[in-house]
PDB file of C-alpha atoms in Angstrom:
ATOM      1  CA  UNK Y   1      -4.570   1.289 -13.722  1.00 47.00           C
ATOM      2  CA  UNK Y   2      -5.815  -1.524 -11.496  1.00 59.00           C
ATOM      3  CA  UNK Y   3      -9.145  -2.827 -12.756  1.00 84.00           C
ATOM      4  CA  UNK Y   4     -10.678  -3.711  -9.387  1.00 96.00           C
ATOM      5  CA  UNK Y   5     -10.723  -2.076  -5.965  1.00 98.00           C
ATOM      6  CA  UNK Y   6      -9.431  -3.627  -2.758  1.00 98.00           C
ATOM      7  CA  UNK Y   7     -11.740  -2.476   0.021  1.00 98.00           C
ATOM      8  CA  UNK Y   8     -10.525  -2.689   3.600  1.00 98.00           C
ATOM      9  CA  UNK Y   9     -12.796  -2.055   6.557  1.00 98.00           C
ATOM     10  CA  UNK Y  10     -11.303  -0.719   9.803  1.00 98.00           C
ATOM     11  CA  UNK Y  11     -14.292  -1.075  12.132  1.00 98.00           C
ATOM     12  CA  UNK Y  12     -13.075  -0.078  15.594  1.00 97.00           C
ATOM     13  CA  UNK Y  13      -9.649   1.526  16.082  1.00 94.00           C
ATOM     14  CA  UNK Y  14      -8.258   2.543  19.456  1.00 92.00           C
ATOM     15  CA  UNK Y  15      -9.326   6.176  19.747  1.00 91.00           C
ATOM     16  CA  UNK Y  16     -13.131   6.382  20.001  1.00 93.00           C
ATOM     17  CA  UNK Y  17     -14.989   5.239  23.112  1.00 93.00           C
ATOM     18  CA  UNK Y  18     -18.154   3.161  23.207  1.00 93.00           C
ATOM     19  CA  UNK Y  19     -19.780   5.790  25.409  1.00 92.00           C
ATOM     20  CA  UNK Y  20     -19.206   8.478  22.778  1.00 94.00           C
ATOM     21  CA  UNK Y  21     -19.936   6.205  19.794  1.00 94.00           C
ATOM     22  CA  UNK Y  22     -22.557   3.591  20.771  1.00 94.00           C
ATOM     23  CA  UNK Y  23     -22.488   1.998  17.284  1.00 95.00           C
ATOM     24  CA  UNK Y  24     -18.769   1.165  17.609  1.00 96.00           C
ATOM     25  CA  UNK Y  25     -18.207  -2.640  17.506  1.00 97.00           C
ATOM     26  CA  UNK Y  26     -16.154  -3.492  20.600  1.00 97.00           C
ATOM     27  CA  UNK Y  27     -17.202  -7.029  21.588  1.00 97.00           C
ATOM     28  CA  UNK Y  28     -16.259 -10.109  19.581  1.00 97.00           C
ATOM     29  CA  UNK Y  29     -19.893 -10.699  18.638  1.00 97.00           C
ATOM     30  CA  UNK Y  30     -20.238  -7.113  17.421  1.00 97.00           C
ATOM     31  CA  UNK Y  31     -17.021  -7.408  15.437  1.00 98.00           C
ATOM     32  CA  UNK Y  32     -18.103 -10.676  13.807  1.00 98.00           C
ATOM     33  CA  UNK Y  33     -21.480  -9.211  12.816  1.00 97.00           C
ATOM     34  CA  UNK Y  34     -19.746  -6.174  11.321  1.00 98.00           C
ATOM     35  CA  UNK Y  35     -17.281  -8.401   9.470  1.00 98.00           C
ATOM     36  CA  UNK Y  36     -20.024 -10.539   7.918  1.00 98.00           C
ATOM     37  CA  UNK Y  37     -22.060  -7.493   6.892  1.00 97.00           C
ATOM     38  CA  UNK Y  38     -19.093  -5.716   5.332  1.00 98.00           C
ATOM     39  CA  UNK Y  39     -17.862  -8.826   3.512  1.00 98.00           C
ATOM     40  CA  UNK Y  40     -21.332  -9.280   1.994  1.00 98.00           C
ATOM     41  CA  UNK Y  41     -21.150  -5.724   0.627  1.00 98.00           C
ATOM     42  CA  UNK Y  42     -17.679  -6.066  -0.914  1.00 98.00           C
ATOM     43  CA  UNK Y  43     -14.958  -5.650   1.724  1.00 98.00           C
ATOM     44  CA  UNK Y  44     -12.058  -8.102   1.340  1.00 98.00           C
ATOM     45  CA  UNK Y  45      -9.797  -7.118   4.252  1.00 98.00           C
ATOM     46  CA  UNK Y  46     -10.607  -6.343   7.869  1.00 98.00           C
ATOM     47  CA  UNK Y  47      -8.126  -4.216   9.863  1.00 98.00           C
ATOM     48  CA  UNK Y  48      -8.596  -5.274  13.464  1.00 98.00           C
ATOM     49  CA  UNK Y  49      -8.187  -3.535  16.811  1.00 97.00           C
ATOM     50  CA  UNK Y  50      -9.731  -5.256  19.827  1.00 97.00           C
ATOM     51  CA  UNK Y  51     -11.140  -4.103  23.158  1.00 96.00           C
ATOM     52  CA  UNK Y  52     -11.301  -5.591  26.654  1.00 96.00           C
ATOM     53  CA  UNK Y  53     -14.370  -6.186  28.844  1.00 95.00           C
ATOM     54  CA  UNK Y  54     -14.476  -2.465  29.637  1.00 95.00           C
ATOM     55  CA  UNK Y  55     -14.280  -1.606  25.911  1.00 95.00           C
ATOM     56  CA  UNK Y  56     -10.754  -0.239  26.310  1.00 95.00           C
ATOM     57  CA  UNK Y  57      -8.062  -0.966  23.673  1.00 95.00           C
ATOM     58  CA  UNK Y  58      -6.018  -4.079  24.398  1.00 96.00           C
ATOM     59  CA  UNK Y  59      -3.372  -6.279  22.780  1.00 96.00           C
ATOM     60  CA  UNK Y  60      -4.175  -9.260  24.997  1.00 96.00           C
ATOM     61  CA  UNK Y  61      -2.751 -12.304  23.220  1.00 96.00           C
ATOM     62  CA  UNK Y  62      -5.617 -14.626  24.134  1.00 96.00           C
ATOM     63  CA  UNK Y  63      -8.216 -12.207  22.812  1.00 97.00           C
ATOM     64  CA  UNK Y  64      -6.211 -11.645  19.645  1.00 97.00           C
ATOM     65  CA  UNK Y  65      -5.974 -15.377  18.938  1.00 97.00           C
ATOM     66  CA  UNK Y  66      -9.681 -15.844  19.663  1.00 98.00           C
ATOM     67  CA  UNK Y  67     -10.558 -12.978  17.341  1.00 98.00           C
ATOM     68  CA  UNK Y  68      -8.425 -14.257  14.460  1.00 98.00           C
ATOM     69  CA  UNK Y  69      -9.883 -17.762  14.806  1.00 98.00           C
ATOM     70  CA  UNK Y  70     -13.469 -16.495  14.965  1.00 98.00           C
ATOM     71  CA  UNK Y  71     -13.061 -14.248  11.923  1.00 98.00           C
ATOM     72  CA  UNK Y  72     -11.541 -17.134   9.945  1.00 97.00           C
ATOM     73  CA  UNK Y  73     -14.379 -19.438  10.934  1.00 97.00           C
ATOM     74  CA  UNK Y  74     -17.148 -16.944  10.172  1.00 97.00           C
ATOM     75  CA  UNK Y  75     -15.818 -15.120   7.079  1.00 98.00           C
ATOM     76  CA  UNK Y  76     -13.383 -15.392   4.180  1.00 98.00           C
ATOM     77  CA  UNK Y  77     -11.988 -11.930   4.904  1.00 98.00           C
ATOM     78  CA  UNK Y  78      -8.245 -11.349   4.988  1.00 98.00           C
ATOM     79  CA  UNK Y  79      -7.516 -10.753   8.685  1.00 98.00           C
ATOM     80  CA  UNK Y  80      -5.122  -7.859   9.217  1.00 98.00           C
ATOM     81  CA  UNK Y  81      -4.179  -7.147  12.832  1.00 98.00           C
ATOM     82  CA  UNK Y  82      -2.999  -3.711  13.876  1.00 97.00           C
ATOM     83  CA  UNK Y  83       0.537  -3.749  15.248  1.00 96.00           C
ATOM     84  CA  UNK Y  84       0.032  -0.105  16.163  1.00 93.00           C
ATOM     85  CA  UNK Y  85      -2.469  -0.769  18.923  1.00 88.00           C
ATOM     86  CA  UNK Y  86      -2.939   2.358  21.009  1.00 88.00           C
ATOM     87  CA  UNK Y  87      -0.211   5.008  21.142  1.00 88.00           C
ATOM     88  CA  UNK Y  88       0.603   3.949  24.728  1.00 90.00           C
ATOM     89  CA  UNK Y  89       1.194   0.249  23.959  1.00 93.00           C
ATOM     90  CA  UNK Y  90       4.763  -1.029  24.550  1.00 94.00           C
ATOM     91  CA  UNK Y  91       6.829  -2.341  21.660  1.00 96.00           C
ATOM     92  CA  UNK Y  92       6.952  -5.896  23.009  1.00 96.00           C
ATOM     93  CA  UNK Y  93       3.162  -6.164  23.000  1.00 96.00           C
ATOM     94  CA  UNK Y  94       2.984  -4.716  19.495  1.00 96.00           C
ATOM     95  CA  UNK Y  95       5.499  -7.263  18.186  1.00 97.00           C
ATOM     96  CA  UNK Y  96       3.609 -10.089  19.905  1.00 96.00           C
ATOM     97  CA  UNK Y  97       0.552  -9.330  17.761  1.00 97.00           C
ATOM     98  CA  UNK Y  98       2.225 -11.459  15.065  1.00 98.00           C
ATOM     99  CA  UNK Y  99       2.040 -14.520  17.348  1.00 97.00           C
ATOM    100  CA  UNK Y 100      -1.745 -14.527  16.935  1.00 97.00           C
ATOM    101  CA  UNK Y 101      -1.243 -15.763  13.357  1.00 97.00           C
ATOM    102  CA  UNK Y 102      -2.988 -13.110  11.216  1.00 98.00           C
ATOM    103  CA  UNK Y 103      -2.895 -13.129   7.416  1.00 98.00           C
ATOM    104  CA  UNK Y 104      -1.610  -9.549   7.474  1.00 98.00           C
ATOM    105  CA  UNK Y 105      -0.447  -6.959   9.975  1.00 98.00           C
ATOM    106  CA  UNK Y 106       0.160  -3.242   9.778  1.00 98.00           C
ATOM    107  CA  UNK Y 107       3.719  -1.901   9.838  1.00 97.00           C
ATOM    108  CA  UNK Y 108       3.866   1.826  10.530  1.00 97.00           C
ATOM    109  CA  UNK Y 109       6.862   3.374   8.816  1.00 98.00           C
ATOM    110  CA  UNK Y 110       7.767   6.186  11.161  1.00 97.00           C
ATOM    111  CA  UNK Y 111       7.016   8.299  14.195  1.00 96.00           C
ATOM    112  CA  UNK Y 112       4.252  10.894  13.846  1.00 95.00           C
ATOM    113  CA  UNK Y 113       2.503  13.432  16.049  1.00 94.00           C
ATOM    114  CA  UNK Y 114      -0.952  11.962  16.657  1.00 89.00           C
ATOM    115  CA  UNK Y 115      -3.237  14.719  17.879  1.00 86.00           C
ATOM    116  CA  UNK Y 116      -1.942  15.548  21.347  1.00 89.00           C
ATOM    117  CA  UNK Y 117       0.036  12.305  21.501  1.00 92.00           C
ATOM    118  CA  UNK Y 118       3.105  10.882  19.755  1.00 94.00           C
ATOM    119  CA  UNK Y 119       2.867   7.597  17.837  1.00 94.00           C
ATOM    120  CA  UNK Y 120       6.400   6.301  18.302  1.00 95.00           C
ATOM    121  CA  UNK Y 121       7.926   3.951  15.712  1.00 96.00           C
ATOM    122  CA  UNK Y 122      11.685   3.710  16.149  1.00 97.00           C
ATOM    123  CA  UNK Y 123      13.770   2.481  13.206  1.00 98.00           C
ATOM    124  CA  UNK Y 124      14.962  -0.575  15.167  1.00 98.00           C
ATOM    125  CA  UNK Y 125      11.350  -1.459  15.991  1.00 97.00           C
ATOM    126  CA  UNK Y 126      10.286  -1.129  12.348  1.00 98.00           C
ATOM    127  CA  UNK Y 127      13.117  -3.429  11.243  1.00 98.00           C
ATOM    128  CA  UNK Y 128      12.197  -5.965  13.933  1.00 98.00           C
ATOM    129  CA  UNK Y 129       8.541  -5.931  12.897  1.00 98.00           C
ATOM    130  CA  UNK Y 130       9.367  -6.258   9.179  1.00 98.00           C
ATOM    131  CA  UNK Y 131      11.817  -9.147   9.627  1.00 98.00           C
ATOM    132  CA  UNK Y 132       9.537 -11.015  12.044  1.00 98.00           C
ATOM    133  CA  UNK Y 133       6.742 -10.824   9.466  1.00 98.00           C
ATOM    134  CA  UNK Y 134       9.087 -12.304   6.875  1.00 98.00           C
ATOM    135  CA  UNK Y 135       9.906 -15.176   9.256  1.00 97.00           C
ATOM    136  CA  UNK Y 136       6.302 -15.837  10.281  1.00 97.00           C
ATOM    137  CA  UNK Y 137       4.783 -15.582   6.794  1.00 97.00           C
ATOM    138  CA  UNK Y 138       2.646 -12.542   7.625  1.00 98.00           C
ATOM    139  CA  UNK Y 139       1.986 -10.053   4.813  1.00 98.00           C
ATOM    140  CA  UNK Y 140       2.566  -6.439   5.889  1.00 98.00           C
ATOM    141  CA  UNK Y 141       0.596  -3.368   5.000  1.00 98.00           C
ATOM    142  CA  UNK Y 142       3.032  -0.490   5.363  1.00 98.00           C
ATOM    143  CA  UNK Y 143       1.259   2.448   7.018  1.00 98.00           C
ATOM    144  CA  UNK Y 144       2.377   5.835   5.684  1.00 98.00           C
ATOM    145  CA  UNK Y 145       1.434   8.843   7.817  1.00 97.00           C
ATOM    146  CA  UNK Y 146       3.808  11.324   6.176  1.00 97.00           C
ATOM    147  CA  UNK Y 147       5.697  11.488   2.889  1.00 97.00           C
ATOM    148  CA  UNK Y 148       9.070  10.869   4.515  1.00 96.00           C
ATOM    149  CA  UNK Y 149       7.779   7.457   5.607  1.00 97.00           C
ATOM    150  CA  UNK Y 150       7.936   6.358   1.956  1.00 97.00           C
ATOM    151  CA  UNK Y 151      11.663   7.088   1.934  1.00 97.00           C
ATOM    152  CA  UNK Y 152      11.998   5.034   5.119  1.00 98.00           C
ATOM    153  CA  UNK Y 153      10.178   2.177   3.386  1.00 98.00           C
ATOM    154  CA  UNK Y 154      12.563   2.363   0.430  1.00 97.00           C
ATOM    155  CA  UNK Y 155      15.467   2.117   2.884  1.00 97.00           C
ATOM    156  CA  UNK Y 156      13.833  -0.794   4.743  1.00 98.00           C
ATOM    157  CA  UNK Y 157      13.218  -2.867   1.609  1.00 98.00           C
ATOM    158  CA  UNK Y 158      16.686  -2.084   0.253  1.00 97.00           C
ATOM    159  CA  UNK Y 159      18.400  -3.289   3.414  1.00 98.00           C
ATOM    160  CA  UNK Y 160      16.146  -6.127   4.552  1.00 98.00           C
ATOM    161  CA  UNK Y 161      14.412  -7.389   1.427  1.00 97.00           C
ATOM    162  CA  UNK Y 162      10.882  -7.745   0.158  1.00 98.00           C
ATOM    163  CA  UNK Y 163       8.025  -8.757   2.456  1.00 98.00           C
ATOM    164  CA  UNK Y 164       6.597 -12.252   2.643  1.00 96.00           C
ATOM    165  CA  UNK Y 165       4.925 -13.016  -0.687  1.00 94.00           C
ATOM    166  CA  UNK Y 166       7.069 -10.482  -2.521  1.00 97.00           C
ATOM    167  CA  UNK Y 167       4.368  -7.853  -3.055  1.00 97.00           C
ATOM    168  CA  UNK Y 168       4.588  -4.374  -1.511  1.00 98.00           C
ATOM    169  CA  UNK Y 169       1.311  -2.768  -0.443  1.00 98.00           C
ATOM    170  CA  UNK Y 170       1.093   0.538   1.416  1.00 98.00           C
ATOM    171  CA  UNK Y 171      -1.732   2.471   3.027  1.00 98.00           C
ATOM    172  CA  UNK Y 172      -1.648   6.272   3.023  1.00 98.00           C
ATOM    173  CA  UNK Y 173      -3.223   7.328   6.330  1.00 97.00           C
ATOM    174  CA  UNK Y 174      -4.136  10.929   5.608  1.00 97.00           C
ATOM    175  CA  UNK Y 175      -5.371  13.828   7.726  1.00 96.00           C
ATOM    176  CA  UNK Y 176      -4.181  12.586  11.113  1.00 95.00           C
ATOM    177  CA  UNK Y 177      -3.516  15.789  13.113  1.00 93.00           C
ATOM    178  CA  UNK Y 178       0.264  15.923  12.835  1.00 94.00           C
ATOM    179  CA  UNK Y 179       0.567  13.868   9.637  1.00 96.00           C
ATOM    180  CA  UNK Y 180       0.098  14.581   5.934  1.00 97.00           C
ATOM    181  CA  UNK Y 181      -3.112  16.376   4.923  1.00 97.00           C
ATOM    182  CA  UNK Y 182      -5.973  14.518   3.283  1.00 97.00           C
ATOM    183  CA  UNK Y 183      -5.889  16.362  -0.037  1.00 96.00           C
ATOM    184  CA  UNK Y 184      -5.704  15.347  -3.675  1.00 96.00           C
ATOM    185  CA  UNK Y 185      -2.411  17.203  -4.096  1.00 96.00           C
ATOM    186  CA  UNK Y 186      -0.821  15.247  -1.252  1.00 97.00           C
ATOM    187  CA  UNK Y 187      -2.095  11.927  -2.549  1.00 97.00           C
ATOM    188  CA  UNK Y 188      -0.709  12.690  -6.019  1.00 95.00           C
ATOM    189  CA  UNK Y 189       2.684  13.521  -4.494  1.00 96.00           C
ATOM    190  CA  UNK Y 190       2.629  10.308  -2.455  1.00 96.00           C
ATOM    191  CA  UNK Y 191       1.607   8.211  -5.461  1.00 94.00           C
ATOM    192  CA  UNK Y 192       4.468   9.649  -7.505  1.00 93.00           C
ATOM    193  CA  UNK Y 193       6.934   8.688  -4.769  1.00 95.00           C
ATOM    194  CA  UNK Y 194       5.879   5.046  -5.173  1.00 94.00           C
ATOM    195  CA  UNK Y 195       7.999   4.987  -8.313  1.00 92.00           C
ATOM    196  CA  UNK Y 196      11.045   4.630  -6.060  1.00 93.00           C
ATOM    197  CA  UNK Y 197       9.587   1.414  -4.608  1.00 96.00           C
ATOM    198  CA  UNK Y 198       9.560  -2.032  -6.262  1.00 96.00           C
ATOM    199  CA  UNK Y 199       7.643  -2.300  -9.513  1.00 94.00           C
ATOM    200  CA  UNK Y 200       4.042  -3.350  -8.959  1.00 94.00           C
ATOM    201  CA  UNK Y 201       3.715  -1.676  -5.543  1.00 97.00           C
ATOM    202  CA  UNK Y 202       0.055  -0.947  -4.788  1.00 97.00           C
ATOM    203  CA  UNK Y 203      -1.559   1.488  -2.386  1.00 98.00           C
ATOM    204  CA  UNK Y 204      -4.724   2.088  -0.463  1.00 98.00           C
ATOM    205  CA  UNK Y 205      -5.702   5.424   1.022  1.00 98.00           C
ATOM    206  CA  UNK Y 206      -7.490   6.322   4.216  1.00 96.00           C
ATOM    207  CA  UNK Y 207      -9.012   9.746   4.779  1.00 96.00           C
ATOM    208  CA  UNK Y 208      -9.465  10.541   8.460  1.00 95.00           C
ATOM    209  CA  UNK Y 209     -12.578  12.496   9.413  1.00 92.00           C
ATOM    210  CA  UNK Y 210     -13.858  15.021   6.903  1.00 93.00           C
ATOM    211  CA  UNK Y 211     -11.183  14.044   4.352  1.00 96.00           C
ATOM    212  CA  UNK Y 212     -12.819  10.640   3.812  1.00 96.00           C
ATOM    213  CA  UNK Y 213     -14.649  11.444   0.582  1.00 96.00           C
ATOM    214  CA  UNK Y 214     -11.938  13.553  -1.122  1.00 96.00           C
ATOM    215  CA  UNK Y 215      -9.349  10.858  -0.380  1.00 97.00           C
ATOM    216  CA  UNK Y 216     -11.592   8.069  -1.685  1.00 97.00           C
ATOM    217  CA  UNK Y 217     -12.206   9.897  -4.952  1.00 97.00           C
ATOM    218  CA  UNK Y 218      -8.548  10.829  -5.392  1.00 97.00           C
ATOM    219  CA  UNK Y 219      -7.367   7.281  -4.667  1.00 97.00           C
ATOM    220  CA  UNK Y 220      -9.781   5.721  -7.154  1.00 97.00           C
ATOM    221  CA  UNK Y 221      -8.779   8.181  -9.869  1.00 95.00           C
ATOM    222  CA  UNK Y 222      -5.085   7.399  -9.283  1.00 95.00           C
ATOM    223  CA  UNK Y 223      -5.537   3.622  -9.451  1.00 95.00           C
ATOM    224  CA  UNK Y 224      -5.436   3.149  -5.701  1.00 97.00           C
ATOM    225  CA  UNK Y 225      -7.582   1.207  -3.269  1.00 98.00           C
ATOM    226  CA  UNK Y 226      -9.756   2.157  -0.300  1.00 98.00           C
ATOM    227  CA  UNK Y 227      -9.814   1.772   3.477  1.00 98.00           C
ATOM    228  CA  UNK Y 228     -12.915   2.960   5.313  1.00 98.00           C
ATOM    229  CA  UNK Y 229     -14.474   2.347   8.699  1.00 98.00           C
ATOM    230  CA  UNK Y 230     -15.387   3.753  12.083  1.00 97.00           C
ATOM    231  CA  UNK Y 231     -11.724   3.725  13.129  1.00 97.00           C
ATOM    232  CA  UNK Y 232     -11.225   6.549  10.645  1.00 96.00           C
ATOM    233  CA  UNK Y 233     -14.485   8.480  10.699  1.00 96.00           C
ATOM    234  CA  UNK Y 234     -17.549   8.497  12.926  1.00 96.00           C
ATOM    235  CA  UNK Y 235     -19.469  11.106  10.905  1.00 95.00           C
ATOM    236  CA  UNK Y 236     -21.169  10.116   7.655  1.00 95.00           C
ATOM    237  CA  UNK Y 237     -22.017  13.683   6.692  1.00 93.00           C
ATOM    238  CA  UNK Y 238     -22.092  16.999   8.507  1.00 91.00           C
ATOM    239  CA  UNK Y 239     -24.236  16.554  11.594  1.00 92.00           C
ATOM    240  CA  UNK Y 240     -24.943  12.894  10.734  1.00 95.00           C
ATOM    241  CA  UNK Y 241     -23.208  10.242  12.859  1.00 95.00           C
ATOM    242  CA  UNK Y 242     -22.188   6.969  11.229  1.00 96.00           C
ATOM    243  CA  UNK Y 243     -24.772   4.293  12.000  1.00 96.00           C
ATOM    244  CA  UNK Y 244     -22.602   1.287  11.165  1.00 97.00           C
ATOM    245  CA  UNK Y 245     -19.491   0.233   9.291  1.00 98.00           C
ATOM    246  CA  UNK Y 246     -21.819  -1.165   6.612  1.00 97.00           C
ATOM    247  CA  UNK Y 247     -22.789   2.389   5.771  1.00 97.00           C
ATOM    248  CA  UNK Y 248     -19.186   3.372   5.070  1.00 98.00           C
ATOM    249  CA  UNK Y 249     -18.363   0.205   3.108  1.00 98.00           C
ATOM    250  CA  UNK Y 250     -21.523   0.611   1.019  1.00 98.00           C
ATOM    251  CA  UNK Y 251     -20.474   4.147   0.064  1.00 98.00           C
ATOM    252  CA  UNK Y 252     -16.966   2.959  -0.858  1.00 98.00           C
ATOM    253  CA  UNK Y 253     -18.417   0.152  -2.967  1.00 98.00           C
ATOM    254  CA  UNK Y 254     -20.704   2.628  -4.707  1.00 98.00           C
ATOM    255  CA  UNK Y 255     -17.800   4.935  -5.532  1.00 98.00           C
ATOM    256  CA  UNK Y 256     -15.723   1.992  -6.801  1.00 98.00           C
ATOM    257  CA  UNK Y 257     -18.530   0.856  -9.056  1.00 97.00           C
ATOM    258  CA  UNK Y 258     -19.023   4.384 -10.406  1.00 96.00           C
ATOM    259  CA  UNK Y 259     -15.299   4.429 -11.210  1.00 96.00           C
ATOM    260  CA  UNK Y 260     -15.836   1.126 -13.089  1.00 95.00           C
ATOM    261  CA  UNK Y 261     -13.449  -0.513 -10.655  1.00 96.00           C
ATOM    262  CA  UNK Y 262     -15.705  -2.947  -8.770  1.00 97.00           C
ATOM    263  CA  UNK Y 263     -14.657  -4.451  -5.430  1.00 98.00           C
ATOM    264  CA  UNK Y 264     -12.153  -7.305  -5.532  1.00 98.00           C
ATOM    265  CA  UNK Y 265     -13.347 -10.610  -4.137  1.00 97.00           C
ATOM    266  CA  UNK Y 266     -11.404 -12.098  -1.257  1.00 97.00           C
ATOM    267  CA  UNK Y 267      -9.768 -14.521  -3.710  1.00 97.00           C
ATOM    268  CA  UNK Y 268      -8.754 -11.687  -6.039  1.00 97.00           C
ATOM    269  CA  UNK Y 269      -7.490  -9.677  -3.042  1.00 97.00           C
ATOM    270  CA  UNK Y 270      -5.251 -12.548  -1.961  1.00 97.00           C
ATOM    271  CA  UNK Y 271      -3.807 -12.742  -5.484  1.00 96.00           C
ATOM    272  CA  UNK Y 272      -3.153  -8.991  -5.496  1.00 96.00           C
ATOM    273  CA  UNK Y 273      -1.393  -9.081  -2.137  1.00 96.00           C
ATOM    274  CA  UNK Y 274       0.807 -12.060  -2.979  1.00 94.00           C
ATOM    275  CA  UNK Y 275      -0.852 -14.525  -0.629  1.00 93.00           C
TER     276      UNK Y 275
END
């Protein structure tokens, strides 16, 4: 059982629009304010998607570099860029995310139906992403949308070696329409499958939409960590829109403290993740 809780905030994502969700942080200034607020509450990692001047998802290299630099200057958060982007982004642009020099980047471990879309992650692309992270010294967070993705991760590590830093950390993204459900039973099954991965592998869990609270509670009870944010849910309770990412991080921190697993500091988080 891990004594502390790694809390990741995913403040923006690529799915919601600013028009539909006015509180969504889409400008650099909004993102920096969110980052500072969430760090003060107990978040240690920020999972970053960025938007263009029209608030549409983008993987523009200049904006990515500017965002990484600004977050480093303004916070001590571990900066994790999304290599997933939007489901329509080409592979070349997703690989180029690593050139922006983040501390971490996501590495999705397989293709999954994503609502009405398909989030494509070919095996060759996954291998390319994993090996480029090894070369560039970027720590991956392996994104698991379905249980079979854990078997793919076992294959990846067996053939191409451990990630930079030597520590394996995964994130169970649960309740995406088309992926694994956000239930306690599914999380238990996923956690048991970690036994086939290198000893010391850790996991976070993300509950999309209404599965947010059940997944948080299940993850804490199983020794896992938490990812929350407006990328994953825009409703705090039934009929109550999320007002800010602070609101979601504060709830996660409260649950972690009730579980007697207080939030890890950024220094402790770096030690956990092998940085």
